[in-house]
Every structure is written in C-alpha cells, then in structure tokens.
Short mmCIF file of C-alpha atoms in Angstrom, two decimals:
data_model
loop_
_atom_site.label_atom_id
_atom_site.label_comp_id
_atom_site.label_asym_id
_atom_site.label_seq_id
_atom_site.Cartn_x
_atom_site.Cartn_y
_atom_site.Cartn_z
CA MET A 1 58.09 32.11 -201.51
CA LEU A 2 58.13 28.34 -201.77
CA LYS A 3 57.72 26.46 -198.54
CA LYS A 4 60.85 24.40 -198.00
CA GLU A 5 60.92 21.54 -195.50
CA LEU A 6 63.65 19.38 -193.98
CA ILE A 7 63.55 16.06 -192.17
CA ILE A 8 66.30 15.45 -189.62
CA TYR A 9 66.28 12.04 -188.03
CA HIS A 10 68.21 9.44 -186.08
CA SER A 11 67.66 5.73 -186.66
CA ALA A 12 69.45 2.75 -185.12
CA THR A 13 67.41 -0.21 -186.37
CA GLY A 14 65.85 1.28 -189.51
CA ASN A 15 62.33 1.93 -188.19
CA THR A 16 62.69 5.71 -187.89
CA GLU A 17 64.54 5.79 -191.20
CA LYS A 18 61.64 3.96 -192.88
CA VAL A 19 59.19 6.58 -191.58
CA ALA A 20 61.51 9.49 -192.44
CA LYS A 21 61.86 8.33 -196.03
CA ILE A 22 58.10 7.88 -196.43
CA ILE A 23 57.45 11.36 -195.02
CA ALA A 24 60.14 12.85 -197.28
CA SER A 25 58.63 11.18 -200.32
CA GLU A 26 55.09 12.24 -199.39
CA LEU A 27 55.98 15.87 -198.61
CA LYS A 28 58.92 16.34 -201.02
CA CYS A 29 61.27 17.28 -198.15
CA ASP A 30 65.03 17.34 -197.92
CA LEU A 31 66.30 14.47 -195.77
CA LEU A 32 69.24 14.27 -193.34
CA LYS A 33 70.21 11.33 -191.14
CA ILE A 34 72.22 12.55 -188.14
CA ASN A 35 73.81 9.38 -186.85
CA ASN A 36 76.61 7.14 -187.94
CA ASN A 37 75.85 4.70 -190.73
CA ASP A 38 77.78 1.91 -189.02
CA ASN A 39 74.71 0.03 -187.82
CA SER A 40 72.39 -0.19 -190.79
CA ASN A 41 70.04 -3.14 -190.36
CA PRO A 42 71.77 -4.64 -187.32
CA GLY A 43 70.63 -7.78 -185.54
CA LYS A 44 68.63 -7.25 -182.36
CA LEU A 45 71.57 -7.90 -180.03
CA SER A 46 73.86 -5.60 -182.00
CA ALA A 47 71.22 -2.83 -182.00
CA ALA A 48 70.66 -3.22 -178.25
CA ILE A 49 74.40 -2.94 -177.57
CA THR A 50 74.66 0.15 -179.79
CA ILE A 51 71.71 1.81 -178.05
CA VAL A 52 73.07 1.12 -174.55
CA LYS A 53 76.55 2.37 -175.47
CA GLN A 54 75.14 5.60 -176.92
CA ILE A 55 73.00 6.26 -173.86
CA ILE A 56 75.78 5.50 -171.37
CA GLN A 57 78.43 7.45 -173.24
CA HIS A 58 75.97 10.15 -174.36
CA LYS A 59 77.71 9.92 -177.70
CA GLN A 60 77.73 13.14 -179.71
CA PHE A 61 77.45 12.41 -183.40
CA LYS A 62 79.51 14.31 -185.92
CA THR A 63 77.04 15.48 -188.50
CA GLU A 64 76.58 17.85 -191.38
CA LEU A 65 74.25 20.04 -189.30
CA GLU A 66 76.73 22.91 -189.07
CA LYS A 67 76.70 23.23 -192.87
CA ILE A 68 72.93 23.52 -193.16
CA ASP A 69 71.32 26.95 -193.25
CA MET A 70 68.26 26.32 -191.08
CA SER A 71 66.86 29.71 -192.10
CA SER A 72 66.31 28.36 -195.62
CA TYR A 73 63.62 26.02 -194.26
CA ASN A 74 60.14 26.91 -193.08
CA ARG A 75 59.44 23.61 -191.35
CA ILE A 76 61.71 20.97 -189.84
CA TYR A 77 60.51 17.46 -189.04
CA ILE A 78 62.63 15.89 -186.30
CA GLY A 79 62.49 12.10 -185.97
CA SER A 80 63.77 9.74 -183.33
CA PRO A 81 63.19 6.28 -181.94
CA CYS A 82 61.96 6.25 -178.36
CA TRP A 83 64.70 4.82 -176.14
CA PHE A 84 63.71 4.32 -172.52
CA TYR A 85 60.93 6.91 -172.93
CA THR A 86 63.05 9.66 -174.44
CA TYR A 87 64.62 10.55 -177.77
CA THR A 88 68.20 9.78 -178.74
CA PRO A 89 71.32 11.74 -177.72
CA SER A 90 71.85 12.96 -181.30
CA ILE A 91 68.37 14.51 -181.35
CA GLU A 92 69.08 16.10 -177.97
CA GLN A 93 72.30 17.52 -179.42
CA PHE A 94 70.38 18.98 -182.35
CA LEU A 95 67.80 20.57 -180.03
CA LYS A 96 70.48 22.11 -177.80
CA THR A 97 72.95 23.32 -180.43
CA SER A 98 71.19 24.15 -183.70
CA ASP A 99 69.74 27.48 -184.76
CA TYR A 100 66.13 26.74 -185.65
CA HIS A 101 64.49 29.78 -184.04
CA ASN A 102 62.48 30.80 -187.12
CA ASN A 103 61.33 27.30 -188.01
CA GLU A 104 58.13 25.42 -187.44
CA LEU A 105 58.97 22.11 -185.74
CA VAL A 106 57.17 18.79 -186.04
CA PHE A 107 58.44 15.89 -183.95
CA PHE A 108 57.95 12.29 -185.03
CA LEU A 109 58.63 9.32 -182.86
CA THR A 110 58.84 5.59 -183.49
CA HIS A 111 58.25 3.26 -180.57
CA GLY A 112 57.04 -0.11 -179.49
CA GLU A 113 55.51 0.56 -176.09
CA GLY A 114 54.39 4.18 -176.00
CA PRO A 115 56.24 7.46 -175.65
CA ARG A 116 55.07 8.45 -172.15
CA ARG A 117 56.50 11.96 -171.57
CA THR A 118 58.80 12.06 -174.62
CA ILE A 119 56.69 14.66 -176.44
CA GLU A 120 56.63 16.94 -173.37
CA LYS A 121 60.41 16.52 -172.98
CA PHE A 122 60.86 17.48 -176.63
CA LYS A 123 58.85 20.69 -176.10
CA ASP A 124 60.74 21.44 -172.87
CA ASP A 125 64.15 20.93 -174.51
CA MET A 126 63.46 23.14 -177.52
CA ILE A 127 65.53 26.30 -177.38
CA ASP A 128 63.31 28.15 -179.77
CA GLY A 129 61.24 27.50 -182.85
CA LYS A 130 57.50 27.00 -183.08
CA PHE A 131 56.21 23.55 -182.11
CA ILE A 132 53.25 22.77 -184.37
CA GLY A 133 52.66 19.09 -183.73
CA TYR A 134 53.92 15.56 -183.53
CA MET A 135 53.39 12.16 -185.07
CA GLU A 136 53.73 8.77 -183.41
CA PHE A 137 54.41 5.52 -185.23
CA GLU A 138 54.08 2.38 -183.14
CA ASN A 139 55.56 -0.96 -184.19
CA VAL A 140 56.84 0.40 -187.50
CA ASN A 141 58.31 -2.96 -188.47
CA LYS A 142 54.71 -4.21 -188.78
CA MET A 143 53.37 -1.13 -190.61
CA THR A 144 52.80 -0.81 -194.34
CA GLU A 145 53.83 2.27 -196.28
CA ASP A 146 50.17 3.25 -196.65
CA SER A 147 49.57 3.01 -192.89
CA VAL A 148 52.53 5.34 -192.27
CA LYS A 149 51.31 7.81 -194.93
CA LYS A 150 47.86 8.16 -193.34
CA ASP A 151 49.44 9.48 -190.12
CA VAL A 152 51.69 12.08 -191.76
CA LEU A 153 51.05 15.66 -190.59
CA ILE A 154 50.76 17.75 -193.73
CA ASN A 155 49.25 21.15 -192.90
#
C-alpha cells in the first residue's frame, strides 16, 4: 500500500504557509489550509489585529476537514504559527474534533522567539494518533527554501 500523507496547517502572515508548501513539495503530500483566506500577506498591524481577535474570540474556522477521510492517510503533518507560546485556535479545533486515531502525527511550528511548552501542549491535547516527531522553524521570513528543506522530518 502506498504511504499517503497530508499537511494541515494554519497561517496568518504566510510564514507557516511557506513551510507547509515546501514540505508538501519535498514529500509529495496533499495540502490543506484550515483558516480563512481573508488575510493573505497582511501588514504587520493587520496581522496583529487578526491574531488578537482570533485568540480573544477563540474563532472556530469553517473548513473542509469534515469532508476528508483521515483514514486514507498514514501520516498527517500539522502546522501552526506559535502565538503567545501555543498553537492557533484552528489547530486546537482540529486536535479536539477530527478523527485521526490511526494516523502518525508530526507537528511543525513556526516562531520567532521559541515555542516553550507548545510541543508538550500539542501532545497533551491530542485525542489519539501516534505522535512521531516535530519540526521547528524559527524566523521563517529570513529562511531560504533550502534551509527549510534541511529540517524536514522525512522518515
């Protein structure tokens, strides 16, 4: 049986999206963005306002997740920016509501100042599934495509 992989990610400023697309290209994965497309490439103030609103309101994104058969994937890569030392509400929603119990899970995180306990929180919030690793990408806006590729978890 062919090993099929999926990348699910949330991106507000484009950094996590950049990494997700590089990983998808490198590993030949399916790709799904699980947040609204209303803030592609926003200015810093606009992005900050969007982030604060989503955290305060704990906004639940309407996504295509319900239509995806998670059992058709062996491995799911889950990507998020690090906001105030945690992942985004849409990633939390995925972790708490999706059926990924037979999947291997790899978490990837983009950040500027370090994730602190974000990886532990991810493992704690998983309902099921098999956690097999994580990747961190710091200051993505300054990274080249090659520098992202060298940190991609392949095995």
